[in-house]
Amino acid sequence: MRRVGIDVGGTFTDIVMVDDQSGQVWTTKVPTTPSEPTVGALNGLEAIFDLSGSKPEEIDFIGHGTTIATNMVIEGKGAKTALITTEGFRDVMELRRGWRHDRADLYDLFFETPAELVPRYLRKEVTERVSYDGTVSQTLDLEELDLRAAELAEDGVEAVAVCFLNSPVNGDNEQTALNRLRERSNDMFVTGSIEVNPEIMEYERTCTTVVNAILGPRCGQYASDFTRKVREKGVRADVYFMQSNGGLTPPEAVNQRPVTLLASGPAGGATAVARLCGRLGVKGAIAGDMGGTSFDVSLIRNARPEMRNSTVLNTFTVRCPNIDIISIGAGGGSIAWVDEAGGVRIGPESAAADPGPACYGKGGTRPTVTDCNLVLGFVDPDSFIGGGFKLDVAAAAAAIKNNLADPLGIDVEAAALMVRQVANALMAQAMRLVTVERGFDPRDFVYIPYGGAGPVHAVDLARELEVPSVVLPPLPGVFSAFGMLVADLLHDMQASIVRNVDEIDPGALQQQIDALENEARARLREGGVPDHLIEMERRVDCCYLGQGDTMQVELANGTLAQADIDAIGETFKNEHRRQWNFDVTGRPVRVMNLRIRAVGKVGQFASPPVRKRNGQALAPIGMARIRMADGWVEMPRYRREDLCNGDSIEGPLVIEELSSRIVIGAKDKVEIADDASLVITVGRD
């Protein structure tokens, strides 16, 4: 059985193939093709076939992560979308929240709100009304709905989002509208809030449904096209797509709920780190993915990624379960520049795949983080991607000189070192956001870096945050693609509750749970997952009465008793106290939503075979010259493939592999774990 993981990034598309019988692993990288993402993915598939000598019919599984959904929303390249809503509520998305700002920087006096997701002339109202308690006070006017649908058809609308007031309490009117539109609008993508985000919070629910509609036609077409083209190559394996929640889903589900793909790519890496923590017995880890365009950081506790229920994308709030990932524009391809005040800035603009950093030799003339690391010796020009992609040091130096060194009045090395230090500071701050600002001490975690550029900065970041050790996993440069192979199938279900804890009847809540679990189990069975591989996880969203944001609390399995309901309040209070360091006395705990996660345990973790040393001595393959903060340092170079289980080496030294390089300082020590991970003990100054 051979399985393939594909991760389409901003600069490179990463491919991993694993043979489950022999344990052999093959990896490769090919340039991403932003204009047509399927081309890069299929090129990578062909490359891995050639590298491994595999035939298409030998492939049993393909997992695919992609940034296509995120890019569509940010770039405004989704489908032409309309909104049909309750009379009087067409402007919900413009009103937003009076008590919450979605701006990236509250103090930016020049901030410009992005264009609305749906222009006002495409926001249509219909006569219908459901009261707060679920009573239908006005049934849907079908003739009026037909008239609005005809108007939208004349405007060339490709997708329609339907979001009625109070539909999470009673969705009859909204379901009637969805059925009618689908019967009479065969060419339009139609989606409703009761299918995408059936919970209160009108603005967030409307935004989420609209984003799902915007993505529907294009993402559905991408999933269909990729699957079809894979079939044309002779591959008969099941094809799955990575969701923001860290689980896989079939193409059919992508067609219905593409909003779940918004953090598809970064989720693969966080999922792989969680599985690695489970194998190594690591209780807590900070996961850092530094790729070509961004640095994505997340927190892993008890072998599970920290989750959240919403995310802000281009200032718009989207509510769906996703791994709590903080992303900043500090990838290897992020462009360094000098602002008006003479300060060095990095990103958010990226050189991307075309033209890429100046050192790629594709016509890029602006310096990137990778160019600076190359000039400083942290990236090797000859061994990059196994030596098959030579880097141009002179071009990198010229870009730094013209755009940074000369304007600042310093030499090229000093400018490059300054960029590296700024990048480290930005990434360290992102790591604090998922630890310190969440109520966690980074010193209680290990740091697990990955991505092509992740290991290059890893030890510096750990030292900055006083993280005691760095664990460099196997295949760090393609670890997100590897995450597609270890992920499980996931279906997230939810229902609105909106009750104080002391008002919840265990029997009534059990009925809601049973209904959701039965539906989720049926979906997994349709995907071929046997019952013994299906697990259910229960959670509820809680807050103190009057609070706007919620926290997730785990709910007991089995038949609920009153004690299980009472435990919700105490668990929430403890978690609230841990994160925010205070209680709200005299205020009841309110349960807002029930969440059911159905897990199909199909992921399998495989590591490259680890050699044992049989008398032969470990020897470096040469020397590397690295520009450290206090000057140039000569240190021995080792190939990672030459390291054996049980090896222990003290720095300074450099370890190189297919797509990355890690520098170990003079006070650091590296050991080789049983699964081929490098465990680096970080020394203190």
XYZ file of C-alpha atoms in Angstrom:
685
model
C 0.000 0.000 0.000
C 1.414 3.347 -1.041
C -0.051 6.617 0.162
C 0.576 10.163 -1.114
C 0.280 13.494 0.712
C 0.191 16.768 -1.246
C 0.464 20.273 0.228
C 0.101 23.212 -2.151
C 1.956 26.139 -0.568
C 2.553 29.695 -1.706
C 6.008 28.956 -3.167
C 6.414 25.180 -3.376
C 4.077 22.219 -3.638
C 5.322 19.444 -1.331
C 4.782 15.741 -2.031
C 5.332 12.759 0.291
C 4.866 9.099 -0.595
C 4.966 6.311 1.997
C 5.118 2.574 1.356
C 3.354 1.067 4.368
C 4.885 -2.384 3.902
C 8.556 -1.434 3.584
C 8.414 1.829 5.522
C 10.228 3.583 2.684
C 9.491 7.274 2.224
C 9.990 9.476 -0.834
C 9.676 13.264 -0.872
C 9.970 16.029 -3.428
C 9.135 19.678 -3.991
C 7.958 21.341 -7.188
C 7.120 25.003 -7.846
C 3.534 25.985 -7.093
C 1.539 27.267 -10.065
C -0.658 30.061 -8.631
C -2.554 30.643 -11.872
C -3.690 27.003 -11.971
C -2.988 25.168 -8.687
C -3.913 21.732 -10.036
C -0.955 21.916 -12.448
C 1.624 22.135 -9.641
C -0.101 19.368 -7.677
C -0.202 17.058 -10.686
C 3.414 17.909 -11.567
C 4.355 16.877 -8.047
C 2.428 13.631 -8.416
C 4.330 12.834 -11.618
C 7.628 13.710 -9.923
C 6.990 11.397 -6.977
C 6.007 8.580 -9.363
C 9.340 8.984 -11.185
C 11.320 9.238 -7.955
C 9.770 6.143 -6.376
C 9.314 4.096 -9.534
C 5.629 3.725 -8.649
C 2.778 3.027 -10.996
C -0.526 4.931 -10.657
C -2.446 1.758 -9.850
C -0.175 1.129 -6.826
C -1.474 4.236 -5.038
C -4.144 3.536 -2.430
C -4.649 6.949 -0.835
C -4.186 10.653 -1.670
C -4.529 13.415 0.942
C -4.481 16.981 -0.347
C -4.066 20.316 1.441
C -4.453 23.601 -0.395
C -4.552 27.377 0.128
C -7.031 27.918 -2.704
C -9.944 28.858 -0.406
C -7.997 31.451 1.597
C -6.571 33.028 -1.541
C -10.015 33.364 -3.119
C -11.393 35.364 -0.207
C -8.332 37.594 0.210
C -7.965 38.257 -3.519
C -11.695 38.622 -4.155
C -11.672 35.943 -6.854
C -14.591 33.846 -5.659
C -17.979 33.425 -7.272
C -20.380 36.329 -7.804
C -22.556 35.867 -4.747
C -25.952 37.093 -3.510
C -27.564 37.021 -0.067
C -31.234 36.311 0.625
C -32.254 37.211 4.159
C -35.178 38.215 6.366
C -36.825 41.548 5.597
C -34.984 44.321 7.421
C -31.669 42.474 7.823
C -29.850 42.972 4.529
C -27.160 45.200 6.085
C -26.041 42.899 8.896
C -22.584 42.394 7.366
C -21.963 46.141 7.139
C -23.205 46.854 10.662
C -20.923 44.121 12.015
C -20.439 44.293 15.806
C -20.667 47.548 17.685
C -18.519 46.165 20.519
C -15.887 44.393 18.466
C -13.383 45.646 15.924
C -12.290 43.320 13.146
C -9.461 45.615 12.099
C -5.981 44.169 12.147
C -4.647 47.277 13.919
C -6.954 49.439 16.053
C -4.493 52.333 15.897
C -4.008 52.414 12.125
C -5.434 55.803 11.109
C -5.220 54.871 7.440
C -7.057 51.560 7.745
C -9.434 50.895 4.862
C -12.236 48.383 5.303
C -12.195 45.825 2.487
C -15.059 45.817 0.015
C -18.177 44.039 1.246
C -18.404 40.359 0.422
C -21.785 40.988 -1.235
C -22.647 44.389 -2.764
C -25.882 45.879 -1.479
C -27.805 45.474 -4.736
C -27.269 41.694 -4.496
C -28.575 41.510 -0.918
C -32.261 40.653 -1.208
C -34.939 40.578 1.484
C -37.963 38.283 1.682
C -41.016 38.213 3.925
C -40.674 35.583 6.666
C -40.180 35.631 10.410
C -39.245 33.202 13.174
C -39.440 34.445 16.766
C -36.624 34.061 19.282
C -38.338 31.000 20.788
C -38.704 29.218 17.428
C -42.324 30.145 16.770
C -43.004 30.757 13.068
C -44.832 34.080 13.127
C -44.656 34.563 9.335
C -44.272 31.722 6.845
C -42.036 32.260 3.850
C -43.602 34.072 0.882
C -42.650 31.713 -1.952
C -43.834 34.034 -4.731
C -41.610 36.795 -3.385
C -38.713 34.334 -3.149
C -39.216 33.320 -6.780
C -39.183 36.978 -7.798
C -35.922 37.623 -5.950
C -34.340 34.513 -7.467
C -35.316 35.696 -10.968
C -33.723 39.097 -10.295
C -30.502 37.449 -9.196
C -30.430 35.220 -12.259
C -30.664 38.321 -14.469
C -27.682 39.796 -12.574
C -25.552 36.745 -13.419
C -25.216 35.522 -9.854
C -23.272 32.244 -9.479
C -23.966 31.512 -5.799
C -26.682 32.331 -3.275
C -26.394 32.389 0.521
C -29.599 32.100 2.543
C -29.579 33.331 6.149
C -32.870 33.924 7.979
C -33.330 35.428 11.430
C -33.496 32.872 14.270
C -33.123 29.898 11.920
C -30.789 28.082 14.388
C -33.813 27.780 16.696
C -36.237 26.796 13.937
C -34.917 26.302 10.417
C -38.229 25.454 8.679
C -38.504 28.695 6.694
C -34.847 28.606 5.676
C -35.039 24.955 4.634
C -38.107 25.730 2.526
C -36.195 28.522 0.805
C -33.200 26.277 0.141
C -35.370 23.543 -1.351
C -37.186 26.035 -3.580
C -34.023 27.699 -4.845
C -32.354 24.381 -5.611
C -35.398 23.176 -7.523
C -35.553 26.298 -9.699
C -31.897 27.432 -9.886
C -29.962 24.442 -11.132
C -26.975 26.509 -12.276
C -26.485 28.346 -8.965
C -24.623 27.139 -5.908
C -27.119 27.455 -3.037
C -26.139 27.241 0.635
C -27.885 28.046 3.910
C -26.795 29.012 7.406
C -28.580 26.002 8.945
C -26.220 23.781 6.916
C -23.042 25.781 7.452
C -23.236 27.527 10.848
C -26.477 26.788 12.761
C -25.800 28.964 15.802
C -26.812 32.400 17.029
C -24.702 35.557 16.370
C -26.328 37.031 13.274
C -23.310 38.830 11.809
C -20.950 35.884 12.165
C -23.524 33.409 10.861
C -24.250 35.565 7.812
C -20.544 36.083 7.047
C -19.817 32.377 7.304
C -22.682 31.429 5.000
C -21.706 34.086 2.460
C -18.052 32.948 2.456
C -19.223 29.377 1.896
C -21.235 30.589 -1.114
C -18.316 32.607 -2.484
C -16.078 29.539 -2.350
C -18.659 26.979 -3.476
C -18.422 26.999 -7.272
C -14.636 27.455 -7.510
C -13.588 25.093 -4.696
C -16.081 22.483 -5.796
C -14.720 22.733 -9.318
C -11.134 22.465 -8.043
C -11.930 19.338 -6.024
C -13.737 17.782 -8.988
C -11.050 18.757 -11.504
C -8.197 17.473 -9.355
C -9.967 14.183 -8.691
C -10.833 13.762 -12.367
C -7.287 14.505 -13.553
C -5.858 12.079 -10.998
C -8.217 9.430 -12.343
C -7.082 10.218 -15.897
C -3.533 9.391 -14.813
C -4.683 5.924 -13.810
C -4.915 6.468 -10.048
C -7.938 4.749 -8.523
C -7.189 5.658 -4.895
C -9.568 7.558 -2.658
C -8.875 11.315 -2.721
C -9.404 13.386 0.431
C -8.963 17.074 1.239
C -7.601 18.551 4.462
C -10.017 20.730 6.447
C -9.272 23.605 8.816
C -10.092 21.312 11.753
C -7.150 19.013 10.957
C -9.237 16.209 9.487
C -9.784 14.873 5.993
C -13.009 14.972 4.005
C -14.014 13.584 0.581
C -14.501 15.820 -2.504
C -18.285 15.579 -2.170
C -18.135 17.315 1.218
C -15.891 20.035 -0.233
C -18.613 20.735 -2.788
C -21.106 21.379 0.024
C -19.003 23.132 2.683
C -15.832 24.588 1.118
C -15.576 27.070 4.009
C -13.967 24.221 5.975
C -10.880 24.502 3.697
C -9.870 28.014 4.782
C -6.833 26.829 6.793
C -6.348 23.568 4.914
C -2.593 23.790 4.338
C -1.401 24.863 7.828
C -3.761 22.343 9.454
C -1.815 19.450 7.944
C 1.383 20.382 9.733
C -0.299 20.928 13.107
C -1.989 17.538 12.765
C 1.355 15.867 12.039
C 2.933 17.528 15.091
C 0.065 16.294 17.284
C 0.636 12.728 16.070
C 4.376 13.059 16.629
C 3.773 14.247 20.204
C 1.620 11.179 20.802
C 4.371 8.875 19.559
C 7.117 10.569 21.597
C 5.050 11.061 24.745
C 5.424 14.849 24.565
C 2.668 16.522 26.597
C 2.979 19.988 25.102
C 4.573 21.465 21.984
C 4.702 24.735 20.091
C 4.425 23.931 16.381
C 6.073 26.402 13.999
C 5.668 26.124 10.219
C 7.877 28.521 8.271
C 7.232 28.164 4.578
C 7.658 30.453 1.624
C 5.025 33.074 2.445
C 4.156 32.844 6.136
C 5.036 31.593 9.594
C 2.183 29.587 11.110
C 2.309 28.717 14.797
C -0.031 26.602 16.912
C -0.123 24.894 20.291
C -0.381 21.142 20.896
C -1.545 19.810 24.283
C -1.952 16.148 25.155
C -1.306 15.191 21.513
C -4.209 17.362 20.299
C -4.086 20.766 18.590
C -5.773 23.635 20.380
C -9.013 24.483 18.564
C -11.153 27.564 18.085
C -14.619 28.102 16.631
C -13.968 31.132 14.469
C -11.317 32.995 12.563
C -11.002 36.473 11.062
C -10.092 36.490 7.387
C -9.539 39.817 5.654
C -11.482 41.419 8.579
C -14.522 39.136 8.087
C -15.424 36.674 10.841
C -15.913 33.071 9.739
C -17.257 30.537 12.233
C -16.298 26.909 11.788
C -14.074 24.581 13.831
C -10.425 25.169 13.022
C -7.043 24.612 14.598
C -5.941 27.698 16.539
C -3.197 28.867 14.179
C -1.563 32.300 14.254
C -0.141 33.314 10.864
C 2.215 36.196 10.122
C 3.899 37.288 6.917
C 7.380 36.092 7.862
C 8.104 33.211 5.509
C 11.279 32.549 3.602
C 9.905 34.430 0.615
C 8.690 37.447 2.625
C 10.185 40.648 1.248
C 12.369 42.823 3.498
C 12.130 46.581 3.035
C 12.985 49.909 4.662
C 10.106 52.103 5.801
C 9.912 55.904 5.775
C 11.475 56.123 9.229
C 14.470 53.983 8.248
C 13.311 50.861 10.012
C 13.649 47.353 8.573
C 10.292 45.691 7.918
C 9.402 42.183 6.717
C 6.304 41.266 4.712
C 3.439 40.940 4.399
C 4.287 41.018 0.675
C 5.954 37.855 -0.553
C 8.042 37.009 -3.604
C 5.900 33.840 -3.784
C 6.733 31.192 -6.374
C 7.107 33.558 -9.300
C 9.587 35.224 -9.409
C 10.545 34.001 -5.928
C 13.546 35.228 -3.897
C 16.352 36.884 -5.831
C 18.593 33.859 -5.229
C 16.191 31.640 -7.226
C 17.403 33.276 -10.422
C 13.903 33.822 -11.822
C 14.108 37.592 -12.098
C 13.411 38.595 -8.508
C 15.261 41.762 -7.463
C 13.880 42.433 -3.977
C 15.518 40.819 -0.928
C 13.699 38.159 1.063
C 14.379 36.358 4.334
C 15.772 33.426 2.335
C 18.204 35.726 0.492
C 19.481 37.044 3.827
C 19.842 33.572 5.333
C 21.745 32.479 2.219
C 24.237 35.349 2.495
C 24.720 34.554 6.196
C 25.344 30.848 5.557
C 22.161 29.542 7.218
C 21.050 28.242 3.803
C 23.506 26.326 1.628
C 23.485 27.275 -2.086
C 24.590 23.843 -3.276
C 22.512 21.421 -1.181
C 19.143 23.231 -1.353
C 16.422 20.694 -2.244
C 19.023 17.981 -2.518
C 21.263 20.027 -4.769
C 18.763 20.029 -7.608
C 17.989 23.723 -7.170
C 21.131 25.855 -7.147
C 20.891 29.224 -5.411
C 22.571 32.411 -6.661
C 24.458 34.029 -3.759
C 25.559 36.995 -5.874
C 21.982 37.808 -6.874
C 20.887 37.654 -3.238
C 23.731 39.953 -2.153
C 22.906 42.429 -4.915
C 19.244 42.562 -3.888
C 20.224 43.171 -0.254
C 22.765 45.845 -1.208
C 20.424 47.820 -3.467
C 17.309 47.677 -1.296
C 18.620 47.464 2.271
C 22.342 48.004 2.802
C 22.777 51.161 0.689
C 19.632 52.929 2.002
C 20.676 52.110 5.584
C 24.352 52.996 5.049
C 25.636 49.600 6.215
C 27.296 46.610 4.558
C 25.446 43.629 3.084
C 26.219 41.253 5.952
C 24.983 43.704 8.570
C 21.780 44.295 6.615
C 21.173 40.569 6.200
C 21.791 39.961 9.905
C 19.360 42.745 10.770
C 16.654 41.114 8.643
C 17.231 37.773 10.335
C 16.958 39.385 13.767
C 13.722 41.165 12.831
C 12.294 37.902 11.455
C 13.218 36.118 14.699
C 11.525 38.847 16.753
C 8.321 38.634 14.694
C 8.172 34.860 14.958
C 8.919 34.885 18.688
C 6.026 37.293 19.188
C 3.702 34.975 17.242
C 4.797 32.114 19.514
C 3.950 34.241 22.560
C 0.455 34.818 21.163
C -0.374 31.092 21.329
C 1.307 30.580 24.710
C 1.592 33.585 27.035
C -1.582 35.263 25.771
C -3.453 31.969 26.138
C -2.275 31.564 29.716
C 0.586 29.113 29.046
C 4.280 29.336 29.889
C 6.409 28.559 26.783
C 9.068 27.051 29.065
C 6.666 24.172 29.718
C 6.681 23.144 26.044
C 9.078 21.892 23.403
C 9.401 23.599 20.046
C 8.760 21.531 16.911
C 9.735 23.441 13.741
C 8.988 22.401 10.192
C 8.510 23.837 6.733
C 11.417 24.524 4.422
C 12.651 27.477 6.479
C 11.470 26.327 9.925
C 14.674 24.619 11.124
C 16.774 27.595 9.939
C 15.445 29.782 12.774
C 14.460 27.091 15.275
C 17.247 27.219 17.867
C 17.281 31.035 17.961
C 13.540 31.104 18.659
C 13.768 28.466 21.383
C 16.568 30.376 23.061
C 14.602 33.633 22.881
C 11.543 32.114 24.610
C 13.597 29.894 26.971
C 12.034 26.773 25.489
C 14.235 23.953 26.793
C 14.412 21.773 23.695
C 13.742 21.630 19.968
C 12.448 18.445 18.343
C 13.135 18.385 14.616
C 10.842 15.767 13.070
C 11.672 13.549 10.117
C 10.975 15.252 6.789
C 10.580 18.782 8.244
C 10.596 20.461 4.841
C 7.511 18.527 3.731
C 5.923 17.919 7.136
C 2.592 19.540 6.227
C 2.271 17.162 3.281
C 3.154 14.330 5.653
C 0.278 15.510 7.843
C -2.158 14.510 5.100
C -1.084 10.894 5.632
C -1.488 10.802 9.415
C -4.798 12.702 9.600
C -8.136 11.039 10.260
C -11.476 11.605 8.583
C -13.450 14.201 10.561
C -17.033 15.408 10.512
C -18.007 18.283 12.809
C -21.683 18.649 13.726
C -23.322 21.279 15.901
C -26.632 22.406 17.365
C -27.697 25.564 19.172
C -28.675 25.266 22.872
C -28.590 28.743 24.566
C -29.441 27.629 28.110
C -27.911 28.242 31.507
C -26.281 25.102 32.891
C -28.902 24.783 35.635
C -31.674 24.897 32.995
C -30.391 21.969 30.910
C -32.275 18.687 31.072
C -29.876 15.728 30.653
C -32.463 13.708 28.729
C -33.204 16.483 26.232
C -29.504 17.127 25.675
C -28.935 13.387 25.205
C -31.542 13.355 22.430
C -29.714 16.141 20.588
C -26.417 14.305 21.015
C -27.844 11.018 19.736
C -29.311 12.691 16.641
C -26.032 14.389 15.733
C -23.896 11.329 16.457
C -26.136 9.084 14.351
C -25.924 11.484 11.419
C -22.143 11.838 11.763
C -21.667 8.065 12.051
C -23.732 7.560 8.894
C -21.525 9.978 6.969
C -18.378 8.109 7.968
C -19.941 4.780 7.035
C -20.743 6.191 3.598
C -17.030 6.960 3.275
C -16.176 3.328 3.977
C -15.089 3.686 7.621
C -16.060 0.608 9.677
C -17.773 1.102 13.040
C -14.780 -0.055 15.086
C -12.708 2.817 13.663
C -15.297 5.494 14.503
C -14.947 7.593 17.651
C -17.136 10.435 18.935
C -15.999 13.536 20.796
C -18.440 15.847 22.571
C -17.940 19.504 23.488
C -20.059 22.484 24.446
C -19.398 26.210 23.969
C -19.762 28.052 27.272
C -19.564 31.590 28.606
C -20.662 33.573 31.600
C -24.126 35.043 30.999
C -23.628 38.299 29.114
C -20.212 37.501 27.645
C -19.795 37.660 23.879
C -17.109 35.028 23.387
C -17.212 31.366 24.377
C -14.762 28.682 25.482
C -15.030 24.996 24.635
C -15.578 22.473 27.409
C -15.438 18.705 26.951
C -18.607 16.738 27.670
C -18.689 13.214 29.068
C -19.282 10.227 26.782
C -22.040 7.726 27.390
C -25.522 8.445 28.709
C -25.586 11.806 30.452
C -26.517 12.137 34.106
C -27.189 15.291 36.106
C -23.653 15.117 37.493
C -22.279 15.420 33.945
C -24.329 18.578 33.395
C -23.184 20.076 36.701
C -19.575 19.364 35.758
C -19.875 21.633 32.702
C -20.066 24.745 34.852
C -17.128 23.809 37.071
C -14.952 22.811 34.136
C -15.697 26.075 32.372
C -14.890 28.143 35.467
C -11.557 26.372 35.884
C -10.609 26.901 32.248
C -11.758 30.537 32.328
C -9.662 31.126 35.458
C -6.613 29.470 33.885
C -6.782 31.568 30.721
C -8.010 34.910 32.059
C -7.035 34.703 35.744
C -10.418 35.783 37.130
C -13.938 34.528 37.876
C -17.267 36.261 37.401
C -18.992 35.654 40.711
C -22.761 35.548 40.897
C -23.108 35.068 37.127
C -24.509 31.775 35.760
C -22.630 29.760 33.139
C -24.453 29.642 29.819
C -24.144 26.849 27.250
C -24.444 28.211 23.719
C -23.746 25.293 21.381
C -23.353 21.540 21.345
C -20.544 20.207 19.137
C -20.039 16.621 18.034
C -16.875 15.487 16.272
C -16.977 12.144 14.488
C -13.489 10.701 13.929
C -12.729 7.980 11.404
C -9.367 6.588 12.546
C -7.705 6.074 9.172
C -4.421 7.994 9.597
C -1.174 6.059 9.879
C 2.161 7.412 11.113
C 5.251 6.186 9.297
C 8.867 7.227 9.859
C 11.869 6.602 7.653
C 13.897 3.587 8.809
C 16.505 4.524 11.430
C 19.979 3.063 11.118
C 21.930 1.827 14.120
C 25.616 2.519 14.345
C 27.657 -0.670 13.969
C 31.128 0.471 14.829
C 31.543 3.028 12.082
C 32.503 6.492 13.286
C 30.325 9.527 12.663
C 32.270 12.004 10.571
C 31.362 15.424 9.180
C 31.142 15.888 5.428
C 32.937 19.224 5.517
C 32.868 22.625 7.174
C 30.267 25.388 7.067
C 30.848 29.091 7.559
C 27.978 30.735 9.459
C 27.582 34.413 10.335
C 26.559 34.468 13.996
C 25.738 37.600 16.003
C 29.372 38.029 17.091
C 31.008 37.174 13.780
C 31.707 34.343 11.330
C 32.093 30.844 12.805
C 33.497 27.721 11.145
C 31.655 24.568 12.187
C 31.421 20.954 10.972
C 28.620 19.885 8.650
C 26.726 16.599 9.005
C 24.193 14.940 6.741
C 21.066 13.969 8.607
C 20.932 10.676 6.743
C 24.320 9.767 8.252
C 23.049 10.105 11.828
C 22.056 6.918 13.641
C 19.799 6.031 16.525
C 21.472 6.925 19.812
C 23.993 9.382 18.363
C 24.750 12.388 20.559
C 26.752 15.401 19.362
C 27.560 18.736 20.959
C 27.608 21.981 19.004
C 28.643 24.029 17.253
C 27.634 22.128 14.124
C 25.312 22.158 11.122
C 22.930 19.367 10.105
C 21.716 19.335 6.506
C 18.951 17.430 4.742
C 16.935 17.516 1.549
C 15.249 20.890 1.968
C 16.634 22.517 5.087
C 19.576 23.225 7.352
C 19.735 23.650 11.130
C 22.569 25.344 13.023
C 23.358 24.002 16.510
C 25.097 26.486 18.824
C 28.177 25.952 20.961
C 26.143 25.334 24.135
C 23.589 23.071 22.477
C 23.435 19.291 22.235
C 21.646 17.107 19.684
C 20.540 13.483 20.152
C 18.863 11.094 17.701
C 15.581 9.593 18.932
C 14.225 6.158 18.047
C 11.893 7.557 15.356
C 14.717 9.567 13.682
C 13.683 12.883 15.277
C 16.513 15.192 16.324
C 16.168 16.280 19.948
C 18.174 19.446 20.572
C 18.806 20.574 24.133
C 19.087 24.354 23.994
C 21.862 25.800 26.112
C 21.576 29.086 27.983
C 23.906 32.054 27.788
